[in-house]
Amino acid sequence: MIDIQKEFGSLVFNDNVMKERLPKPTYNAFKKCLKNSEKLDRETADIIANAMKDWAIENGATHFTHWFQPMTGMTAEKHDSFISVSDASNIFTEFSGKELIKGEPDASSFPSGGLRATFEARGYTNWDPSSYAFIKDDTLCIPTAFCSYSGEALDKKTPLLRSMEAVRRQTKRLGELFGTNVESVETTIGPEQEYFLIDRALFKKRRDIVYTGRTLFGAKPPKGQELEDHYFGTIRPRVHKYMKELNLELWRLGVYAKTEHNEVAPSQHELAPVFTSANVAVDHNQLTMETMKKVAAKFDLACLLHEKPFAGVNGSGKHTNWSVAINGSDNLFEPGKTPEHNLRFLICVSAIIYAIDEYQDLMRIASASAGNDHRLGANEAPPAIISIYLGDELTDILESIATHKTYEAHKKKELETGVDILPAFKRDTTDRNRTSPFAFTGNKFEFRMPGSSFSVSEPALVLNTIFADTVSGICDKLEKNGVTEKSVYDIVGEIYSKHSRIVFNGNNYSQDWVDEAANRGLLNLATTADALPYLIKDKNIKLFERQGVFTRDEIYSRYEIYLENYSKVLNIEALTMISMTKKDIMPAVISYSKKLADAAKVKMEVAGERACQLEKKQVENLSSLLSCLSDRLDALESAVIRVKDISDFYENACAYRDCIIPAMNELRAVVDELETKVDRKEWPLPSYGELLFSF
């Protein structure tokens, strides 16, 4: 039996461990630095480092690493042992404050978008004391930021921390205007992680999944998700064992793994944690994705985190629940019993409405990738159009303020089920909308567009930055006019009147909404290549500079990195398709055609031409498809050669969007049709049916 309380955080150098192992003055100094966002002095760092080292060694660690998050979207680590040499035959263990605070990975070997030349190799990792160190694979992992020699952010943590500082500054102003002594401000995140599990032996037979994370070929099986029987269904024994082990591993690492269930598609599942600080939530989610894959191997499974591993069934997202709290638990988005009179709440909701409308392009970019382009707008995820769901009650409140009409409060009613024995309870005053990209869900907002492989840092830093900037402008007005019901209602009414076009409470999956959104003037940036140029719009550069989140050079570097990544992903997919077609598909179809032809020849000799009409017809059909396959393969190969010669990053990305993706789709269509006509035993790839229903 697992003792959760004993196991939870057992591999984390957390607050309880520090209280126990650090001298009280050191512990108090550390907590003061965290509370006031102050820098830690070297003497305190030395004491903490020594205690951290002793604790790590007692728990089996032999090495330490600065654990950071470069622009690859994954984590990175370089391990050093605790060993130091005293003389030729003796060693001792050592870990200094300097080693805790500072590391020097090779900055030139990570994506920098032109910020660093190849010969300018020096980069620094810098300890993030707001996220606890932990032990993973017998190594003490120290969460760190990663920057260049001259201080530019080369990672996904540094700008997130800057955005959290921006929220802290502006929210403190807002809180004090409403008479609250603001001692702390925390942006909170709860990322819901969706994923697929497939049999590892079958995974190894699919080079497309191994190389790209998704199937590039695959005919639709007789059964998919039509019966809607997998969602919240009984968890299969093998998957349950996996989830049990995954939870234990995550709990030991201090990850607040909470909810687990089957998702909509066959073999698809979800894990959701308890909310925590945005910075810690990002670190925890990176650990979660890594641990998911590691634990899957123990059960001869493969964990797929691609946004669309299988065509024809739902893909995987990472719904990012976001909110802001002051003084620990005072949630700015908690409406209370009478939201129409909760002035601070109305101001904060108005701020996010303004922000999402004004910066809908940045919200789209925060969910943009080659993988996620397959998922958005496919009747399983919101379209590439940003909108906000507020629910009927909140919408009515804001409309009444904007139109100066009397608001009639919604009253909670009992749920009527028609069954007397069922306990009675009050319904919520508004329903939920699972089709909305950005939905108010009671006391937080759920951003449903980010993909399952994403780092949560990008949607979090965008939300933090645009909220902080809007709150800043509102504070300017309130500081000038004072906080009264009239001044608040004037601001709320003005914002809603100007930005209510972004509010939509209906079905985001419908074509009617796509048409209506166009009439409202909302952006519909269907692909990543469409969205990315908006990152370097002057208004967005000024926003990030104003809030101290990015410099102009850092924004342009990310623009280049994102474009290059988009093109590289599609290039890998195209090359994989070409290789699999030449080495797997074509030989298999030719071989099967020959068998049919040989069989027809034998039957003709024995029973005459009439007896082999079926085989003859199949051979002719396969030959026709093979000819089409050859033409489409040539077209894709030619397109890849042409596109690779385009040096401009944006033009290159557009060429992959306009030339490579259509050519890949045309090639796939022929291969998928061939799969339905070739003997299952002769087909070289595990089918969708095998992959999705094998255990």
XYZ file of C-alpha atoms in Angstrom:
695
model
C 0.000 0.000 0.000
C 1.343 3.411 -0.977
C 1.694 5.980 1.791
C 1.008 9.078 -0.319
C 1.932 11.538 2.414
C 5.273 9.813 2.939
C 6.048 9.466 -0.758
C 4.940 12.924 -1.864
C 7.915 15.203 -2.370
C 10.353 12.573 -1.068
C 12.752 13.466 -3.915
C 12.331 17.233 -3.541
C 14.462 19.675 -1.563
C 11.294 21.429 -0.487
C 10.315 23.816 2.268
C 9.993 21.075 4.895
C 13.479 19.751 4.108
C 14.951 23.256 4.223
C 13.306 23.976 7.562
C 14.840 20.824 8.945
C 18.332 21.129 7.480
C 19.071 24.847 7.232
C 20.088 27.057 10.166
C 17.114 29.228 11.073
C 18.811 32.522 10.026
C 19.663 30.976 6.628
C 16.150 29.640 6.141
C 14.618 33.013 7.081
C 16.992 34.858 4.753
C 16.038 32.514 1.905
C 12.291 32.968 2.505
C 12.732 36.749 2.700
C 14.464 36.761 -0.681
C 11.593 34.807 -2.213
C 8.920 37.016 -0.670
C 10.548 40.282 -1.706
C 12.055 39.029 -5.005
C 15.537 39.915 -3.736
C 18.865 38.434 -4.748
C 20.456 35.838 -2.451
C 23.881 36.641 -1.001
C 26.802 34.254 -1.588
C 27.202 33.197 2.057
C 23.571 32.093 2.274
C 23.909 30.275 -1.057
C 26.960 28.355 0.219
C 25.065 27.112 3.273
C 22.051 26.086 1.171
C 24.270 24.340 -1.392
C 26.037 22.277 1.255
C 22.752 21.211 2.862
C 21.318 20.411 -0.575
C 24.355 18.271 -1.406
C 24.181 16.285 1.858
C 20.473 15.653 1.396
C 20.944 14.595 -2.239
C 23.744 12.145 -1.421
C 21.679 10.615 1.382
C 18.965 10.014 -1.197
C 21.299 8.276 -3.654
C 22.430 11.155 -5.845
C 26.001 11.135 -7.145
C 25.764 14.070 -9.579
C 24.139 17.467 -9.915
C 22.902 19.360 -12.951
C 21.493 22.731 -13.857
C 18.120 21.704 -15.328
C 16.946 24.264 -17.887
C 14.484 24.738 -20.738
C 16.111 25.939 -23.968
C 14.125 26.933 -27.053
C 13.961 23.303 -28.188
C 10.791 23.004 -26.094
C 12.400 20.224 -24.076
C 14.627 20.262 -21.004
C 18.409 20.108 -20.981
C 20.971 18.998 -18.418
C 24.731 18.512 -18.068
C 25.771 16.300 -15.145
C 28.720 16.918 -12.808
C 29.615 14.654 -9.914
C 29.961 15.936 -6.356
C 33.525 14.567 -6.339
C 36.530 16.802 -5.679
C 40.119 15.618 -5.374
C 42.239 16.308 -2.299
C 45.351 14.420 -3.416
C 46.314 11.598 -5.724
C 44.419 8.924 -3.809
C 41.675 10.736 -1.890
C 38.444 12.416 -2.841
C 35.757 14.319 -1.002
C 32.294 15.596 -1.915
C 31.709 19.290 -2.464
C 29.013 21.590 -3.803
C 29.429 25.335 -3.441
C 27.075 28.274 -3.612
C 28.792 29.312 -6.840
C 28.010 25.930 -8.404
C 24.426 26.195 -7.190
C 23.903 29.683 -8.613
C 25.823 29.545 -11.883
C 26.483 27.075 -14.693
C 28.054 27.434 -18.135
C 26.505 25.282 -20.887
C 27.519 25.884 -24.499
C 25.059 28.556 -25.647
C 26.002 28.267 -29.324
C 24.648 24.716 -29.542
C 21.066 25.683 -28.693
C 18.553 27.614 -30.843
C 19.201 31.336 -30.484
C 17.569 32.875 -33.543
C 20.686 34.838 -34.373
C 21.257 36.176 -30.855
C 24.517 34.254 -30.635
C 27.073 33.515 -33.338
C 28.429 29.951 -33.454
C 31.815 31.077 -32.171
C 30.205 32.967 -29.271
C 29.778 29.890 -27.128
C 29.488 31.165 -23.572
C 26.068 31.003 -21.946
C 24.912 30.923 -18.332
C 22.389 28.977 -16.339
C 21.166 30.782 -13.244
C 19.486 29.082 -10.255
C 15.753 29.753 -9.935
C 15.150 29.609 -6.155
C 11.381 29.871 -6.631
C 11.267 26.296 -7.960
C 12.487 23.480 -5.719
C 15.484 21.302 -6.611
C 14.716 17.599 -7.012
C 16.399 14.248 -7.608
C 15.874 12.473 -10.909
C 17.779 9.373 -11.989
C 20.251 9.732 -9.096
C 21.027 13.303 -10.113
C 20.259 16.489 -8.176
C 18.395 18.709 -10.637
C 18.476 22.458 -10.005
C 15.868 24.449 -11.977
C 17.611 27.308 -13.742
C 17.115 30.102 -16.233
C 19.341 30.102 -19.336
C 20.735 33.227 -20.945
C 23.507 34.345 -23.259
C 26.790 35.933 -22.220
C 25.192 39.362 -22.595
C 22.006 38.449 -20.753
C 19.504 37.724 -23.548
C 16.958 35.012 -22.752
C 17.736 31.763 -24.577
C 15.080 29.746 -22.782
C 11.398 29.536 -21.878
C 11.774 30.169 -18.141
C 13.395 33.613 -18.158
C 10.597 35.437 -20.053
C 7.997 33.611 -17.963
C 9.621 34.881 -14.773
C 9.742 38.383 -16.265
C 6.028 38.191 -17.124
C 5.235 37.082 -13.580
C 7.115 40.135 -12.331
C 5.021 42.304 -14.660
C 1.795 40.852 -13.247
C 3.127 41.354 -9.729
C 3.875 45.036 -10.340
C 0.555 45.912 -11.924
C -1.640 43.727 -9.713
C -0.083 45.258 -6.626
C -1.132 48.683 -7.914
C -4.653 47.426 -8.558
C -4.994 45.724 -5.190
C -3.879 48.792 -3.297
C -6.340 50.963 -5.246
C -9.081 48.686 -3.912
C -7.748 49.000 -0.364
C -5.845 45.713 -0.089
C -2.349 45.505 1.353
C -0.749 43.306 -1.314
C 2.122 41.251 0.086
C 2.269 38.649 -2.669
C 0.942 38.108 -6.192
C 0.917 34.730 -7.879
C -0.159 33.704 -11.351
C -1.415 30.144 -11.184
C -1.557 27.470 -13.876
C -3.195 24.064 -14.068
C -2.243 22.279 -17.319
C -4.440 19.334 -18.347
C -2.119 16.940 -20.195
C -3.606 14.688 -22.885
C -1.633 11.778 -24.350
C -1.882 8.477 -26.242
C -0.539 5.079 -25.208
C 0.260 2.397 -27.797
C 2.065 -0.928 -27.642
C 5.825 -0.374 -27.795
C 6.469 -3.267 -30.184
C 4.051 -1.739 -32.695
C 5.539 1.734 -32.083
C 8.962 0.452 -33.150
C 7.494 -0.803 -36.426
C 6.213 2.649 -37.364
C 9.142 4.782 -38.472
C 6.812 7.727 -38.966
C 5.836 7.750 -35.278
C 9.441 7.174 -34.182
C 10.783 10.085 -36.267
C 7.886 12.544 -36.184
C 5.619 11.561 -33.288
C 2.632 10.963 -35.578
C 1.427 8.572 -38.262
C 2.046 9.937 -41.744
C 0.058 7.086 -43.300
C -2.891 5.063 -42.077
C -6.274 4.041 -43.426
C -9.263 4.623 -41.195
C -10.210 1.497 -39.205
C -13.796 0.152 -39.092
C -14.141 1.531 -35.561
C -12.829 4.821 -34.273
C -14.457 7.013 -31.643
C -17.947 6.959 -33.185
C -19.570 5.112 -30.287
C -18.169 7.616 -27.772
C -17.480 4.695 -25.453
C -13.898 5.468 -24.518
C -14.395 8.883 -22.897
C -14.409 8.423 -19.118
C -14.750 4.680 -19.748
C -13.308 1.946 -17.562
C -9.528 2.195 -17.590
C -7.913 -0.947 -19.004
C -5.777 -2.973 -16.538
C -2.478 -2.342 -18.343
C -3.173 1.380 -18.541
C -4.293 1.457 -14.908
C -0.972 -0.081 -13.822
C 0.813 2.533 -15.912
C -1.175 5.378 -14.341
C -0.534 4.053 -10.853
C 3.224 3.975 -11.438
C 3.133 7.378 -13.157
C 1.338 8.960 -10.219
C 3.856 7.555 -7.753
C 6.832 8.809 -9.779
C 5.271 12.263 -10.096
C 4.265 12.483 -6.434
C 7.836 11.710 -5.400
C 8.927 14.634 -7.572
C 6.395 16.908 -5.883
C 4.086 17.098 -8.923
C 0.467 17.568 -7.866
C -0.959 14.822 -10.105
C -4.674 14.774 -9.347
C -7.080 13.613 -12.082
C -6.750 10.742 -14.543
C -9.238 9.387 -17.084
C -9.761 8.042 -20.587
C -10.139 10.733 -23.221
C -12.351 10.733 -26.315
C -10.166 8.855 -28.807
C -9.258 5.179 -28.409
C -5.982 4.791 -26.456
C -6.103 8.477 -25.447
C -5.913 9.572 -21.800
C -5.512 12.678 -19.633
C -3.692 13.672 -16.463
C -4.482 16.940 -14.681
C -2.639 18.428 -11.690
C -3.718 20.711 -8.863
C -3.116 24.409 -9.618
C 0.183 25.928 -8.570
C 2.426 28.908 -9.319
C 2.910 29.369 -13.072
C 6.671 28.929 -12.885
C 6.431 25.728 -10.843
C 3.569 24.451 -13.003
C 5.744 24.813 -16.111
C 8.592 22.907 -14.465
C 6.184 20.244 -13.234
C 4.636 19.821 -16.664
C 8.031 19.312 -18.266
C 8.711 16.650 -15.648
C 5.299 15.130 -16.291
C 5.902 14.741 -20.031
C 9.330 13.236 -19.472
C 8.051 10.877 -16.780
C 5.099 9.794 -18.925
C 7.469 8.544 -21.599
C 9.883 6.944 -19.148
C 7.197 5.053 -17.226
C 5.509 3.903 -20.455
C 8.652 1.961 -21.392
C 8.395 -0.025 -18.134
C 5.067 -1.423 -19.312
C 6.151 -2.019 -22.945
C 4.127 0.993 -23.990
C 4.977 4.157 -25.914
C 3.550 7.506 -24.828
C 2.701 9.847 -27.723
C 2.494 13.572 -26.989
C 2.033 14.784 -30.560
C -1.057 16.926 -31.129
C -2.386 14.625 -33.871
C -0.848 11.149 -33.828
C -3.756 9.603 -35.744
C -5.900 11.101 -38.501
C -9.635 10.679 -38.080
C -9.724 10.661 -34.281
C -9.294 13.434 -31.745
C -5.851 14.855 -31.191
C -4.311 15.873 -27.872
C -4.238 19.295 -26.276
C -2.999 20.833 -23.075
C -5.819 22.920 -21.635
C -4.102 25.650 -19.660
C -6.141 26.913 -16.708
C -4.932 30.381 -15.676
C -5.711 32.759 -12.843
C -4.133 35.387 -10.573
C -4.211 35.449 -6.767
C -2.966 37.951 -4.206
C -1.851 37.211 -0.651
C -1.976 33.474 -1.217
C -5.641 32.698 -1.778
C -7.452 35.908 -2.809
C -8.372 35.009 -6.406
C -8.909 38.058 -8.606
C -11.319 36.081 -10.790
C -13.535 34.835 -7.969
C -16.934 36.432 -8.750
C -18.451 36.000 -5.282
C -22.182 35.726 -4.611
C -22.994 39.057 -6.257
C -20.549 39.475 -9.173
C -22.481 42.506 -10.455
C -21.318 44.405 -7.333
C -17.812 42.916 -7.114
C -15.975 45.899 -8.590
C -12.484 44.415 -8.510
C -13.700 41.241 -10.211
C -15.440 43.250 -12.933
C -12.291 45.267 -13.536
C -10.150 42.116 -13.848
C -12.593 40.398 -16.207
C -12.769 43.557 -18.316
C -8.979 43.709 -18.389
C -8.738 40.193 -19.802
C -11.497 40.896 -22.369
C -9.566 43.954 -23.561
C -6.305 42.009 -23.572
C -7.570 38.991 -25.495
C -9.232 41.150 -28.152
C -6.289 43.498 -28.547
C -3.728 40.679 -28.629
C -5.649 37.813 -30.215
C -2.687 37.394 -32.581
C -0.344 36.657 -29.666
C -2.815 34.170 -28.208
C -2.846 32.346 -31.533
C 0.955 32.340 -31.645
C 1.016 30.902 -28.118
C -0.762 27.849 -29.521
C 0.998 27.666 -32.901
C 3.057 24.737 -34.148
C 3.154 22.449 -37.150
C 1.664 19.684 -35.023
C -1.122 21.757 -33.516
C -2.188 23.009 -36.958
C -3.594 19.508 -37.576
C -5.735 19.685 -34.429
C -7.197 23.183 -34.336
C -10.599 23.514 -35.928
C -11.048 19.773 -36.502
C -14.259 19.443 -34.453
C -12.160 18.330 -31.502
C -10.471 21.588 -30.573
C -11.285 25.273 -31.009
C -10.671 26.776 -34.442
C -7.739 29.084 -35.062
C -10.050 31.981 -34.167
C -9.624 33.455 -30.692
C -12.778 34.191 -28.696
C -13.865 34.274 -25.048
C -16.707 32.361 -23.442
C -18.125 34.216 -20.428
C -21.387 32.399 -19.864
C -24.856 33.914 -19.795
C -24.695 35.400 -16.306
C -21.431 37.298 -16.690
C -22.301 38.368 -20.233
C -25.616 39.781 -19.015
C -23.861 41.695 -16.230
C -21.365 43.297 -18.594
C -23.977 44.115 -21.215
C -26.192 45.769 -18.606
C -23.267 47.921 -17.450
C -22.311 48.842 -21.030
C -25.912 49.766 -21.934
C -26.745 51.380 -18.557
C -29.626 48.985 -17.992
C -30.757 47.387 -14.739
C -29.335 43.917 -14.268
C -31.670 41.158 -13.143
C -29.630 38.650 -11.150
C -29.628 35.003 -12.180
C -30.926 32.777 -9.428
C -29.650 29.276 -8.814
C -32.297 26.626 -9.331
C -32.398 23.047 -8.140
C -31.442 20.404 -10.676
C -34.587 18.540 -11.689
C -33.880 14.916 -12.577
C -37.288 13.377 -12.010
C -35.805 10.919 -9.506
C -36.875 11.573 -5.912
C -34.121 9.552 -4.229
C -31.281 11.559 -5.815
C -29.891 14.274 -3.494
C -30.932 17.819 -4.369
C -28.438 20.523 -5.276
C -28.412 23.907 -6.989
C -27.388 24.208 -10.626
C -24.712 26.710 -11.549
C -26.069 29.930 -13.012
C -24.307 29.273 -16.298
C -23.303 26.243 -18.394
C -19.804 25.331 -19.586
C -18.594 25.663 -23.175
C -16.099 23.002 -24.214
C -15.736 24.438 -27.728
C -14.380 27.827 -26.680
C -10.654 28.566 -27.021
C -10.676 30.755 -23.892
C -13.468 30.095 -21.430
C -14.373 31.490 -18.028
C -14.976 28.449 -15.831
C -16.101 29.884 -12.509
C -12.979 31.488 -11.031
C -10.368 31.031 -13.739
C -9.937 31.001 -17.496
C -9.246 27.857 -19.485
C -7.102 28.323 -22.596
C -7.966 25.222 -24.615
C -5.856 25.804 -27.736
C -2.266 24.865 -26.693
C -1.039 21.521 -27.994
C -0.118 18.520 -25.897
C 3.629 18.749 -26.594
C 3.823 22.470 -25.751
C 5.718 24.053 -22.918
C 3.098 25.815 -20.796
C 5.457 28.768 -20.474
C 4.425 30.325 -23.787
C 0.663 30.590 -23.198
C 1.374 31.588 -19.582
C 3.792 34.398 -20.438
C 1.475 35.785 -23.112
C -1.502 35.790 -20.727
C 0.593 37.336 -17.968
C 1.983 40.059 -20.211
C -1.241 41.155 -21.877
C -3.112 41.101 -18.557
C -0.398 43.115 -16.809
C -0.367 45.689 -19.597
C -4.132 46.126 -19.610
C -4.284 46.355 -15.822
C -1.577 49.015 -16.003
C -3.745 51.186 -18.255
C -6.791 50.676 -16.039
C -4.776 51.599 -12.944
C -3.714 54.823 -14.634
C -7.386 55.766 -15.006
C -8.358 54.696 -11.495
C -5.442 56.575 -9.958
C -6.627 59.678 -11.790
C -10.370 59.365 -11.100
C -10.449 57.347 -7.878
C -12.160 54.020 -7.204
C -15.919 54.466 -7.056
C -18.767 52.393 -8.417
C -19.260 54.989 -11.170
C -15.576 55.118 -12.182
C -15.368 51.312 -12.275
C -18.604 50.926 -14.216
C -17.465 53.595 -16.669
C -14.266 51.658 -17.372
C -16.027 48.281 -17.531
C -18.756 49.629 -19.826
C -16.276 51.327 -22.146
C -14.125 48.205 -22.463
C -17.073 45.900 -23.094
C -18.570 48.245 -25.682
C -15.302 48.354 -27.633
C -14.198 44.742 -27.233
C -17.337 42.610 -26.904
C -16.732 41.274 -30.427
C -14.277 38.821 -28.833
C -17.043 37.358 -26.621
C -18.862 34.356 -28.077
C -20.913 31.903 -26.022
C -22.035 29.615 -28.847
C -20.624 26.647 -30.760
C -17.087 27.491 -31.877
C -16.950 24.344 -34.044
C -19.687 25.553 -36.405
C -19.144 27.116 -39.830
C -21.654 29.789 -38.793
C -19.178 31.014 -36.169
C -16.333 31.107 -38.683
C -18.476 33.309 -40.907
C -19.652 35.490 -38.016
C -16.102 35.905 -36.699
C -15.045 37.196 -40.107
C -17.884 39.723 -40.009
C -16.740 40.809 -36.545
C -13.226 41.404 -37.874
C -11.583 38.686 -35.798
C -8.387 37.073 -37.043
C -8.480 33.562 -38.506
C -4.850 32.516 -38.719
C -5.252 28.962 -39.946
C -1.607 27.903 -39.882
C 1.525 28.639 -37.908
C 3.054 30.277 -40.977
C 0.053 32.623 -41.108
C 0.323 33.511 -37.428
C 4.035 34.026 -36.811
C 4.511 37.341 -38.702
C 2.204 38.956 -36.136
C 4.828 38.335 -33.449
C 6.999 41.111 -34.853
C 4.173 43.612 -35.306
C 5.194 46.930 -33.793
C 2.352 46.923 -31.239
C 3.466 43.528 -29.920
C 7.120 44.469 -29.712
C 6.179 47.617 -27.778
C 3.960 45.564 -25.462
C 6.738 43.160 -24.492
C 9.275 45.952 -24.139
C 6.849 48.022 -22.038
C 6.336 45.183 -19.568
C 10.010 44.123 -19.560
C 9.319 40.605 -20.856
C 11.277 40.650 -24.144
C 13.645 43.015 -25.880
C 13.195 43.657 -29.574
C 16.165 41.394 -30.373
C 14.724 38.586 -28.239
C 11.397 38.796 -30.066
C 13.048 38.640 -33.472
C 15.160 35.699 -32.325
C 12.040 33.793 -31.312
C 10.360 34.688 -34.580
C 13.263 33.128 -36.441
C 13.386 30.067 -34.156
C 9.647 29.379 -34.525
C 9.733 29.727 -38.321
C 12.781 27.510 -38.628
C 11.275 24.879 -36.329
C 8.056 24.840 -38.378
C 10.005 24.226 -41.576
C 12.296 21.630 -40.001
C 9.368 19.627 -38.614
C 7.674 19.539 -42.016
C 10.941 18.685 -43.751
C 11.496 15.711 -41.436
C 7.944 14.549 -42.079
C 8.357 14.855 -45.859
C 11.663 12.976 -45.872
C 10.160 10.269 -43.675
C 7.214 9.874 -46.063
C 9.573 9.613 -49.011
C 11.738 7.013 -47.296
C 8.792 4.902 -46.101
C 7.160 5.034 -49.538
C 10.316 3.881 -51.293
C 11.514 1.312 -48.782
C 8.292 -0.027 -47.286
C 5.148 0.788 -49.257
C 6.252 0.344 -52.866
C 8.108 -2.970 -52.324
C 5.128 -4.383 -50.414
C 2.606 -3.398 -53.111
C 4.835 -4.661 -55.935
C 5.352 -7.950 -54.104
C 1.643 -8.406 -53.490
C 0.844 -7.524 -57.101
C 3.308 -10.154 -58.271
C 1.667 -12.784 -56.069
C -1.720 -11.939 -57.524
C -0.322 -12.028 -61.053
C 1.351 -15.394 -60.437
C -1.875 -16.750 -58.991
C -3.793 -15.507 -62.030
C -1.311 -17.161 -64.370
C -1.680 -20.525 -62.636
C -5.477 -20.330 -62.642
C -5.506 -19.364 -66.320
C -3.441 -22.422 -67.231
C -5.786 -24.660 -65.251
C -9.250 -23.121 -65.745
C -8.987 -20.525 -68.472
C -9.086 -16.738 -68.592
C -12.539 -16.402 -67.060
C -11.374 -17.996 -63.793
C -8.794 -15.282 -63.063
C -10.861 -12.124 -63.646
C -10.738 -11.148 -59.954
C -6.952 -11.357 -59.734
C -6.576 -9.540 -63.048
C -8.841 -6.724 -61.914
C -6.945 -6.354 -58.609
C -3.576 -6.297 -60.371
C -4.802 -3.620 -62.773
C -6.146 -1.553 -59.877
C -2.916 -1.868 -57.907
C -0.838 -1.032 -60.986
C -2.877 2.106 -61.551
C -2.461 3.162 -57.938
C 1.269 2.374 -58.062
C 1.616 4.621 -61.089
C -0.209 7.396 -59.231
C 1.952 6.741 -56.166
C 5.109 7.109 -58.237
C 3.924 10.430 -59.677
C 3.006 11.838 -56.272
C 6.267 10.613 -54.759
C 8.186 12.405 -57.520
C 6.137 15.540 -56.878
C 6.942 15.514 -53.169
C 10.653 14.880 -53.776
C 10.819 17.729 -56.278
C 8.993 20.063 -53.879
C 11.407 19.245 -51.051
C 14.390 20.040 -53.263
C 12.879 23.360 -54.393
C 11.857 24.484 -50.932
C 15.198 23.735 -49.294
C 16.888 26.318 -51.518
C 14.773 29.171 -50.076
C 16.952 30.974 -47.531
C 14.483 33.490 -46.092
C 12.902 31.914 -43.004
C 9.403 33.263 -43.606
C 9.366 32.486 -47.329
C 10.687 29.028 -46.529
C 7.911 28.406 -43.996
C 5.289 29.614 -46.484
C 6.692 27.282 -49.131
C 6.407 24.331 -46.760
C 2.816 25.359 -46.031
C 1.839 25.876 -49.669
C 3.908 23.203 -51.444
C 5.075 20.481 -49.077
C 1.903 19.956 -47.016
C -0.380 19.570 -50.093
C 2.132 17.204 -51.713
C 2.304 15.138 -48.509
C -1.498 14.987 -48.320
C -1.757 13.802 -51.925
C 0.856 11.109 -51.395
C -0.832 9.944 -48.212
C -4.210 9.634 -49.934
C -2.819 7.067 -52.396
C -0.954 5.097 -49.728
C -4.032 4.955 -47.490
C -6.117 3.665 -50.386
C -3.483 1.038 -51.171
C -3.605 -0.132 -47.555
C -7.281 -1.024 -48.011
C -6.474 -3.184 -51.072
C -3.341 -5.053 -49.986
C -3.490 -8.245 -47.948
C -3.142 -7.364 -44.258
C -0.288 -9.870 -43.906
C 1.564 -8.209 -46.768
C 1.153 -4.606 -45.559
C 4.455 -3.478 -43.958
C 3.010 -1.198 -41.263
C 0.844 -1.887 -38.199
C -2.636 -0.596 -38.992
C -4.639 2.021 -37.111
C -6.805 -0.778 -35.777
C -3.763 -2.529 -34.298
C -2.256 0.662 -32.913
C -5.446 1.926 -31.245
C -7.013 -1.337 -30.095
C -4.066 -3.664 -29.461
C -4.452 -3.946 -25.666
